[in-house]
C-alpha positions as a Markdown table, in Angstrom:
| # | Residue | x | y | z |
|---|---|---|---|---|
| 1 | Unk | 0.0 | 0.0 | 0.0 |
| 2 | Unk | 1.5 | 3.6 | -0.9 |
| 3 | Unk | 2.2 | 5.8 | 2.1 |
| 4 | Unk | 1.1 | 9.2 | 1.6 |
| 5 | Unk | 3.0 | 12.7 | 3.0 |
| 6 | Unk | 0.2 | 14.7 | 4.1 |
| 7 | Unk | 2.3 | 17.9 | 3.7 |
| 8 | Unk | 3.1 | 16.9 | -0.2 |
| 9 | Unk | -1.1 | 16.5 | -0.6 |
| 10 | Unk | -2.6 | 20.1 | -1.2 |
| 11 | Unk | -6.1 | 21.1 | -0.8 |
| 12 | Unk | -8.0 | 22.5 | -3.4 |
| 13 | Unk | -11.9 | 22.6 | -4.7 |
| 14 | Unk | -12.5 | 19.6 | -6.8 |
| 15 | Unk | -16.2 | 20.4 | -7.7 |
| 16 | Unk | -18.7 | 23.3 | -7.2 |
| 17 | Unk | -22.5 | 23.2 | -8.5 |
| 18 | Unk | -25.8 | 25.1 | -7.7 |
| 19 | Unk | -28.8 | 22.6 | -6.8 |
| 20 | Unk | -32.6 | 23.8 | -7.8 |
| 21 | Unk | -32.9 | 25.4 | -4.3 |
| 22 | Unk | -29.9 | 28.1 | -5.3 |
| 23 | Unk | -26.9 | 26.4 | -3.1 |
| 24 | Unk | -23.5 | 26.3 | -3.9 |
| 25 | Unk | -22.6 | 22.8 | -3.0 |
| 26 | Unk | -18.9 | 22.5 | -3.0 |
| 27 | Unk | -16.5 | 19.7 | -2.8 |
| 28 | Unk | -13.0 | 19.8 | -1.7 |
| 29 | Unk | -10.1 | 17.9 | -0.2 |
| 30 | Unk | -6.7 | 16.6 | -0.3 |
| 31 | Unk | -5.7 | 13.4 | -2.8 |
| 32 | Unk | -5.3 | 11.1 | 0.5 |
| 33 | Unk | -6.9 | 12.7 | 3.5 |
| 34 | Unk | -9.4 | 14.8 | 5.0 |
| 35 | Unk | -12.6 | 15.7 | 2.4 |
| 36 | Unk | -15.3 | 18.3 | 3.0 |
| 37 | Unk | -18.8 | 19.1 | 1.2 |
| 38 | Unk | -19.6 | 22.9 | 2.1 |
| 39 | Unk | -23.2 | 23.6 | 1.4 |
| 40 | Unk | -23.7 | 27.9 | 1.2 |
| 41 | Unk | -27.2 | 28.3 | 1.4 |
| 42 | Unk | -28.9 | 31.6 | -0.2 |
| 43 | Unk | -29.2 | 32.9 | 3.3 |
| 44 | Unk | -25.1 | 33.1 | 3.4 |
| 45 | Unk | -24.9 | 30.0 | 6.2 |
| 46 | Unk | -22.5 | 27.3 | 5.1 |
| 47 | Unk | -22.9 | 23.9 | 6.3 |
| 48 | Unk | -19.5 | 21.8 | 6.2 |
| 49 | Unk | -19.7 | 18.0 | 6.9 |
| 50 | Unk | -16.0 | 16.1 | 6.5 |
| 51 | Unk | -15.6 | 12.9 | 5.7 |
| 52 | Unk | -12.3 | 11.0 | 6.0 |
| 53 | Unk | -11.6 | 9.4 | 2.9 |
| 54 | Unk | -12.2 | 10.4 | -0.8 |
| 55 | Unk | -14.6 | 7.8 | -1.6 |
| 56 | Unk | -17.1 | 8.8 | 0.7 |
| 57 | Unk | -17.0 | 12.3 | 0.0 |
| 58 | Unk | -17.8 | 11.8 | -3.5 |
| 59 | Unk | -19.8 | 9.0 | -3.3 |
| 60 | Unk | -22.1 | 11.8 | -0.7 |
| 61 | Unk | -21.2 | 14.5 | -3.0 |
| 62 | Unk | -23.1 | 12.5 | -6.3 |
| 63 | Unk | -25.7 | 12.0 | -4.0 |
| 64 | Unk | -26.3 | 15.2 | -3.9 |
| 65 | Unk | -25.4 | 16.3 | -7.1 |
| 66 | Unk | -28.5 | 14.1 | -8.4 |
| 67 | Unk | -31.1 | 15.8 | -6.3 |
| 68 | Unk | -30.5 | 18.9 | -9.2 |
């Protein structure tokens, strides 16, 4: 299994779309660690939920992204 240097992994946005109800759902994360889904709501709150692998933030994020 490949060991991964946490301070090698950067952070950026992978994907960003806007559901029916005007939300900016946005996913980001690192290639190996910590992943987050920010939800901005039209109101200006933003909801983050983390998830600590890849695979279930996008699985969540797809989710999501099919409720358009």
């Amino acid at each position: 299994m490949k060991k991964f240097n946490k301070s090698n992994c950067a952070s950026c946005v992978r994907a960003q779309i806007v559901d029916q109800w005007g939300r900016t759902i946005t996913l980001m994360g690192q290639h190996a660690f910590e992943w987050e889904i920010a939800i901005e709501g039209c109101t200006g709150n933003i909801t983050i939920k983390q998830f600590p692998n890849g695979r279930e933030a996008r699985k969540h994020f797809s989710q999501l992204k099919r409720k358009r």
